[in-house]
């Protein structure tokens, strides 16, 4: 039975971070132990805190510390519009454009069969239920204009239209292959205002 | 007074890791919360465990869970030779060559004035004391053959020679700019065997 040292264990654990291979994990462990023990302590506590406090909003599926997030709980949003985005960052970017005042649904991903991400992984059952609450009149698909984002918009759009919902897609103001997270606010605002109905 | 959410705190904390900017930190936080909560839990525990258990060996300055590490405590090493390396990885690499059976001192860095790393940061006072314990007869400088590694070897070598110690440098078997961590074992073995005396 081989027992790992505390250092080996730390290096191994750091590899759960995306994009961190064996060499980076080692470099990180050395750095933390030698130069930033306070940072390491803070990271450990933040991880514990985040794990115990952060869940998904029952309505929009975004990360939230309460059952229903502040945005969904706010009485000031237009309940007739539901905007579907891939990631929480996309929601934050759209909020910054100040062109949209409806509700959101965060897929937490995009369809990607090769990576094992299917309809279940992006919570389409919950989205369909949410979109058919009786209040939503228009679903705006604001997934990225990447290959996977487009495929997701198409798939989701077909499902929603089959249920009699009005579906629109933010305008192709983004450059081809562009991701919402990296586009300037002006372009994104244009794309939101020029959204087109899917038929 | 602005209070950060648990998510903001986690993203902020992840930035203590070297090479992790705001975008990577966000991506890491999302990944952990959404796809690898077990990994995050494990990482938090490993950090706590490492912080409480890992210190520096009183003799060689390497990371160790005991006051004096296993290598320094072993009765089987040649106490007449002391090999100075930059990082723990370099020590592990040299051990793999099986060409050296003496003791080590790990600087935990290299002189780098621009980064604020001076003689104090690489523990030269402790190295000088260690080298003058009465048993050490030869100090082998096995810092990297980079600009900073060379400068460190030169500086440390002068100090040690001024105290009457025999000092040698591993041979330039490594390619220019090469780092011990990335060289093949054969080349490194050659460099160790062909070490030359500094005069
Ligand atoms: Zn919500
Ligand atoms: Zn030791």
PDB file of C-alpha atoms and ligand atoms in Angstrom, chain B residues 57 60 69 72, ligand 2:
ATOM      1  CA  UNK B  57      13.852  20.392   6.611  1.00  0.00           C
ATOM      2  CA  UNK B  60      18.578  20.682   3.621  1.00  0.00           C
ATOM      3  CA  UNK B  69      13.774  14.892   6.110  1.00  0.00           C
ATOM      4  CA  UNK B  72      19.111  13.986   5.694  1.00  0.00           C
TER       5      UNK B  72
HETATM    6 ZN1  LIG C   2      16.660  17.399   4.615  1.00  0.00          ZN
END
